[in-house]
Each structure stands twice: as C-alpha cells, then as structure tokens.
CSV table of C-alpha atoms and ligand atoms in Angstrom, one decimal:
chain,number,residue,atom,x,y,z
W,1,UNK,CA,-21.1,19.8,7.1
W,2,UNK,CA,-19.4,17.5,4.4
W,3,UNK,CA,-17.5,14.3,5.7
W,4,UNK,CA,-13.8,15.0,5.1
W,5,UNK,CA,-12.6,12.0,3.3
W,6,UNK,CA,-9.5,10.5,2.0
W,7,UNK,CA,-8.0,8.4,0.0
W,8,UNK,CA,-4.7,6.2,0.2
W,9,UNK,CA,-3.8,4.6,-2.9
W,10,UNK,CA,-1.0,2.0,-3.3
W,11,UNK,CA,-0.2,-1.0,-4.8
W,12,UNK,CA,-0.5,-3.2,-1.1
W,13,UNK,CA,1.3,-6.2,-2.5
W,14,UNK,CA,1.1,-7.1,0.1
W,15,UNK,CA,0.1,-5.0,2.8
W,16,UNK,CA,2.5,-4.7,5.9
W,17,UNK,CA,2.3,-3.3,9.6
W,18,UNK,CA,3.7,-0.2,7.7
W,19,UNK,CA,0.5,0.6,5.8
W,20,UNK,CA,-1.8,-0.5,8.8
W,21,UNK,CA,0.2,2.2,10.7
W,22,UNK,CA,-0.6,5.2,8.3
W,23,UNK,CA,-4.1,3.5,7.9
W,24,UNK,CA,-4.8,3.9,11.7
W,25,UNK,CA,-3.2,7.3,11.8
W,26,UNK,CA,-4.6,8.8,9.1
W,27,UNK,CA,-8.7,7.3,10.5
W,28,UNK,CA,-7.5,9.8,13.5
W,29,UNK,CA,-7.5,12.7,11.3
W,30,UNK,CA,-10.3,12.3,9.0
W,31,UNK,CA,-14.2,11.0,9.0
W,32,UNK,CA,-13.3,7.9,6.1
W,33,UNK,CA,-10.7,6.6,4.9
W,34,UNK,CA,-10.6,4.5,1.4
W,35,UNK,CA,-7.4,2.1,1.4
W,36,UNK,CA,-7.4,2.3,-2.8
W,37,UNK,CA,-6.0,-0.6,-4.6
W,38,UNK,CA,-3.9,0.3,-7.5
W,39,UNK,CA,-5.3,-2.1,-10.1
W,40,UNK,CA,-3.2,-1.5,-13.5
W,41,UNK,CA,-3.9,-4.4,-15.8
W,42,UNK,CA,-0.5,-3.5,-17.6
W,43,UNK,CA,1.1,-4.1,-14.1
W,44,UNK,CA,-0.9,-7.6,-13.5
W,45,UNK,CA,1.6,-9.8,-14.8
W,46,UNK,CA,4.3,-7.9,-12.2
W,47,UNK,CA,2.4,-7.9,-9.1
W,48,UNK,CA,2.6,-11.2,-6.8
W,49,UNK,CA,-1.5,-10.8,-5.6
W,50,UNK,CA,-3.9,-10.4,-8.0
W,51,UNK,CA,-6.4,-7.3,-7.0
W,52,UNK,CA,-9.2,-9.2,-5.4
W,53,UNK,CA,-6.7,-11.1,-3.4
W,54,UNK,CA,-4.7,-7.7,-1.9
W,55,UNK,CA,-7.7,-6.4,-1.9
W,56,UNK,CA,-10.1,-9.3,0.3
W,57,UNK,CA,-6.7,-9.4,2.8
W,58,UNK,CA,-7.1,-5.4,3.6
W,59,UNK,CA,-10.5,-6.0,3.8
W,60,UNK,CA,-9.9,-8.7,6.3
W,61,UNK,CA,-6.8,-6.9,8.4
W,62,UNK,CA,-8.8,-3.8,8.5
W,63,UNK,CA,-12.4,-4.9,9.1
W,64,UNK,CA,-12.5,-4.1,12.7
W,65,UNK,CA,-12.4,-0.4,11.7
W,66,UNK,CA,-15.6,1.2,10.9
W,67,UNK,CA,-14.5,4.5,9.3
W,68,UNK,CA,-11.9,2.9,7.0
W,69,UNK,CA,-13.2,1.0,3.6
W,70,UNK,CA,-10.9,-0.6,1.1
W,71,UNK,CA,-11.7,-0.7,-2.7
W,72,UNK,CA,-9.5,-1.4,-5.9
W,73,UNK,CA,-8.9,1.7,-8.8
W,74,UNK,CA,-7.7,2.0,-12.0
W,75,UNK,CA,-6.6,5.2,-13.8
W,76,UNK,CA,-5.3,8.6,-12.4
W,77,UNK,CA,-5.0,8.7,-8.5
W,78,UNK,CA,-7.0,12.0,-8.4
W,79,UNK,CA,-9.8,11.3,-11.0
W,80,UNK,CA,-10.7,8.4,-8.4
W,81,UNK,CA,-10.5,10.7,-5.6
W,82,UNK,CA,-12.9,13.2,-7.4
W,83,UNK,CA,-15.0,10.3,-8.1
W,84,UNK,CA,-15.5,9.5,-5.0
W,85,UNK,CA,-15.6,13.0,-3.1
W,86,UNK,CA,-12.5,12.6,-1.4
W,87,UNK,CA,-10.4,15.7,-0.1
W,88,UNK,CA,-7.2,14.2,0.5
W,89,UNK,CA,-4.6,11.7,-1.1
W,90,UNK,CA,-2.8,10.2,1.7
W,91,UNK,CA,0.9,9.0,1.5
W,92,UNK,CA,2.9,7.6,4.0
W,93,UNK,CA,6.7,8.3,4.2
W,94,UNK,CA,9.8,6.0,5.5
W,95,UNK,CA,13.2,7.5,4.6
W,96,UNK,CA,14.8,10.7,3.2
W,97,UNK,CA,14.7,8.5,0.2
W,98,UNK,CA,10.9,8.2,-0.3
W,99,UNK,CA,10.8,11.8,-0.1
W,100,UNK,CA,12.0,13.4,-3.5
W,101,UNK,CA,9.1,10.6,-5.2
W,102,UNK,CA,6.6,11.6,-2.9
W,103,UNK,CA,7.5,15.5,-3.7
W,104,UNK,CA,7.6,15.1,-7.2
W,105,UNK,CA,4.0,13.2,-7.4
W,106,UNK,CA,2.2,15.3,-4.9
W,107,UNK,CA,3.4,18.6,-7.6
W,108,UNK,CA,1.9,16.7,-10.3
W,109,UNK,CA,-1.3,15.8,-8.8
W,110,UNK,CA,-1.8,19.3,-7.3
W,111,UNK,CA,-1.1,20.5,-11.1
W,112,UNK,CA,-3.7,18.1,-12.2
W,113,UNK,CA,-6.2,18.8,-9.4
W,114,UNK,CA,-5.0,21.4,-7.3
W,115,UNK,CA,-8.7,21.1,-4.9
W,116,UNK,CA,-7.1,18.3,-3.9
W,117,UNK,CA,-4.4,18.0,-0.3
W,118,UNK,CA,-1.4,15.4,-0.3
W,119,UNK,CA,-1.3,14.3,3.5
W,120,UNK,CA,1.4,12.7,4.4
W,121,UNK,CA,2.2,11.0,8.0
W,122,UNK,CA,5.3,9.3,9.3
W,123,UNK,CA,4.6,5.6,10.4
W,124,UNK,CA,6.1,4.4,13.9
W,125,UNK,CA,9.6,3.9,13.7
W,126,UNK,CA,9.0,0.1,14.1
W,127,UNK,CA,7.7,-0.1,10.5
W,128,UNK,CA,10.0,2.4,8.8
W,129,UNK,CA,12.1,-0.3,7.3
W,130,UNK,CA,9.4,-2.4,5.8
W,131,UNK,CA,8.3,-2.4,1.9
W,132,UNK,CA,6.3,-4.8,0.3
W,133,UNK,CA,9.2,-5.9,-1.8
W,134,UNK,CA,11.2,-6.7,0.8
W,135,UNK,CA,8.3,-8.7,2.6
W,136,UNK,CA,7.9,-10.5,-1.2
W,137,UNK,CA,11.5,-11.3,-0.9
W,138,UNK,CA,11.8,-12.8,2.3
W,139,UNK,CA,9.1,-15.0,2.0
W,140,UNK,CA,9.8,-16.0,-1.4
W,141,UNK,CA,13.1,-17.1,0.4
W,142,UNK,CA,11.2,-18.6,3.2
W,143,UNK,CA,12.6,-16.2,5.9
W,144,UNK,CA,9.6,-15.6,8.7
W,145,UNK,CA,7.9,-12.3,8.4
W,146,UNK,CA,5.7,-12.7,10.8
W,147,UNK,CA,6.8,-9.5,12.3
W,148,UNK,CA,6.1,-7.2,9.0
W,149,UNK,CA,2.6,-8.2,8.3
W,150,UNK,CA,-0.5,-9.5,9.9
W,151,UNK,CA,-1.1,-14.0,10.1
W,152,UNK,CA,-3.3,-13.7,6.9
W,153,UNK,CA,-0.7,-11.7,5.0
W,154,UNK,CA,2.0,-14.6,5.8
W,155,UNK,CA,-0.1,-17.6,5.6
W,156,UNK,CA,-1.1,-15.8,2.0
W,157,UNK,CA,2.6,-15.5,1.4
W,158,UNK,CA,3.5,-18.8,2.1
W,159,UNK,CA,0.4,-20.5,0.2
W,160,UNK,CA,1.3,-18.4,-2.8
W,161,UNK,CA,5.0,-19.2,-3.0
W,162,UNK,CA,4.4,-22.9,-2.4
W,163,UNK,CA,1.7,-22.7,-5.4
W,164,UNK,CA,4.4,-21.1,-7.3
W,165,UNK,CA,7.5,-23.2,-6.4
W,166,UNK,CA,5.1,-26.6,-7.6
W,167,UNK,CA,3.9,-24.8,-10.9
W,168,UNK,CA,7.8,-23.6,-11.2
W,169,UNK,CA,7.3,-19.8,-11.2
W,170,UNK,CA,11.0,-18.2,-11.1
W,171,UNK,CA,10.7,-15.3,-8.5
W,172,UNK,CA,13.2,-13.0,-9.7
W,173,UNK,CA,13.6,-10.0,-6.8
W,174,UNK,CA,16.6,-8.9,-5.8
W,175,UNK,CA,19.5,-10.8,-4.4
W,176,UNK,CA,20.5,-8.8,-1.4
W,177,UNK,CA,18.9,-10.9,0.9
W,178,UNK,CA,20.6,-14.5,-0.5
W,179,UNK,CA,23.7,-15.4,0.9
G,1,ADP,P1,3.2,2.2,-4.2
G,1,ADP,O1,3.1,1.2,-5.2
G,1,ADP,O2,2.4,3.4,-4.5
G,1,ADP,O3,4.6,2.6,-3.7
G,1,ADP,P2,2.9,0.8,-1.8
G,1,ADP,O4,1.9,-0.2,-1.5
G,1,ADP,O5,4.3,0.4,-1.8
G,1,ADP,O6,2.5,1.6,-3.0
G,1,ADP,O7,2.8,2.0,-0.7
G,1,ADP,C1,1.7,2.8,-0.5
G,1,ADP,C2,2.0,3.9,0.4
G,1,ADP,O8,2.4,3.5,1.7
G,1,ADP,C3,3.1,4.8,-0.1
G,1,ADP,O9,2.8,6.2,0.3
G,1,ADP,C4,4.3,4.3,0.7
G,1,ADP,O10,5.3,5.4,0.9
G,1,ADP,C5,3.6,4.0,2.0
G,1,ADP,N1,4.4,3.0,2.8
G,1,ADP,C6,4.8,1.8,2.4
G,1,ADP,N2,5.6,1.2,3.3
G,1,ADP,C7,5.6,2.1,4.4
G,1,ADP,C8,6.1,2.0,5.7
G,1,ADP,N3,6.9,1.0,6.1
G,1,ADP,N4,5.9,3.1,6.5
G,1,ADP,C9,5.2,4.1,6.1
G,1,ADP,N5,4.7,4.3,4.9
G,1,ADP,C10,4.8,3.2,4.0
C-alpha cells in the first residue's frame, strides 16, 4: 500500500506553537508530513526570514519527529504536491475569519487538481490567537513572545531585529500593538 502523504504549505515567518500544533496533529493522521516553505522570490523583499533561515528553524523545532520533513517550494501549491506524491494539502484554521480564505483556495486547488484533499484541523485553543504577524510585531517592539513560539524562534527574533535596528531597517507592521 502507498504511504499517504501530505503536505502543509505556508509562509512560517516565523513558525509559532500554532503551526507545531497542526504539524503534530496532522503526523497523527497521515504516514509523512512535508512542512513546505513558501519561497516566492517576488515576496523576498516582504518576508522578515529569508527561506533557508524559516526553513533551518522548522527543521530544528521539528527534528524530533521522524515522519515529518520540512522543505522550501516555489510555484503552485498543488504542482509541488504532485511532485512530490502527496495526497493531501493541509491547512490549519483559527477563526471564522480564516475560513472564507481557506474556502475560497481549497475550490481553486480542487479545480486545478481535483486528485488532490484540502485537510484542515483546528489547532488547541491555546494557539488560536497566534499569527506570524503578530509574533513579527511584538518582537519587533520588544514585547516577550516566549509563549507563541519555540526558544530558537525568539532568540531568532530578537537577533534579527537587533541586526535591523543597528543597520536602521524601518519595520513598518501595524500599529495596534503601540501605545
Ligand atoms: P500563509 O502565508 O499561507 O498564511 P502561514 O505561515 O501564515 O501561511 O500559515 C500556514 C497555515 O497555518 C495556514 O493554513 C494558517 O491558517 C495556519 N495557521 C497559522 N497560524 C495558526 C494558528 N495559530 N492555529 C492554527 N493554524 C494556524
């Protein structure tokens, strides 16, 4: 019998107990998972981690599980998960909000390859709030978020937004976390 493998793409910049959640869950249901870095070179100047860097920290968070490899992709979502005999795209989903997005891309990939299953799971209710951008925002703030992502993921942060604030880099996220 075939191994029943999926794929969860994303950008991961960076990656929080959020995705870790739907990564753990979603090695329960299926024989291999591959965490799939989104790496759009029209989106490099816009991302805070450059691919090999979100992609060595999921490496390093998620090393201690054997069925779940991590690798970076460029192009369509389903022509990598044909490429790489997946079954699934995995998607993990937070609030109502997430939901009409998530609807409206699982249509279109099933239009584009309809062989292939959205799977979507729920993480815990502990991580429902977190997003990337509001890790990105915090930190760039210097608020701890040791309790969103893993120690590599904040001493990352912090490195990365020190290197900035010395080469002054503006960060310009959104302001509803200033004062
Ligand atoms: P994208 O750029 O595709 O939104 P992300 O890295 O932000 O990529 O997220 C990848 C996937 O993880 C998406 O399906 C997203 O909904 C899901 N996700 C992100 N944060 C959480 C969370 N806190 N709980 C559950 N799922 C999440």
């Amino acid at each position: 019998m075939s191994i029943r493998r999926a794929v969860y793409p994303g950008s991961f910049d960076p990656a929080h107990y959020g995705h870790i959640d739907i990564v753990t869950r979603a090695a329960r249901v299926f024989d291999e998972v591959i965490v799939a870095v989104y790496a759009n070179p029209a989106k490099a100047k816009s991302v805070l981690f450059s691919v090999d860097e979100r992609v060595g920290m999921l490496r390093d968070v998620l090393g201690h599980m054997p069925t779940v490899k991590v690798a970076p992709y460029y192009g369509l979502t389903v022509d990598y998960v044909r490429q790489v005999g997946a079954m699934a795209v995995i998607r993990g989903l937070r609030v109502f909000s997430d939901f009409e997005l998530e609807f409206r891309m699982a249509l279109a990939n099933r239009r584009l390859a309809p062989e292939i299953e959205v799977v979507t799971f729920i993480a815990d209710e502990r991580h429902l709030h977190i997003s990337s951008s509001t890790v990105r925002e915090i930190a760039s703030l210097g608020g701890d978020v040791s309790t969103m992502v893993p120690p590599i993921v904040t001493a990352a942060l912090t490195a990365k937004f020190k290197e900035r604030h010395q080469n002054g880099v503006e960060t310009d996220y959104m302001t509803s976390l200033h004062d």
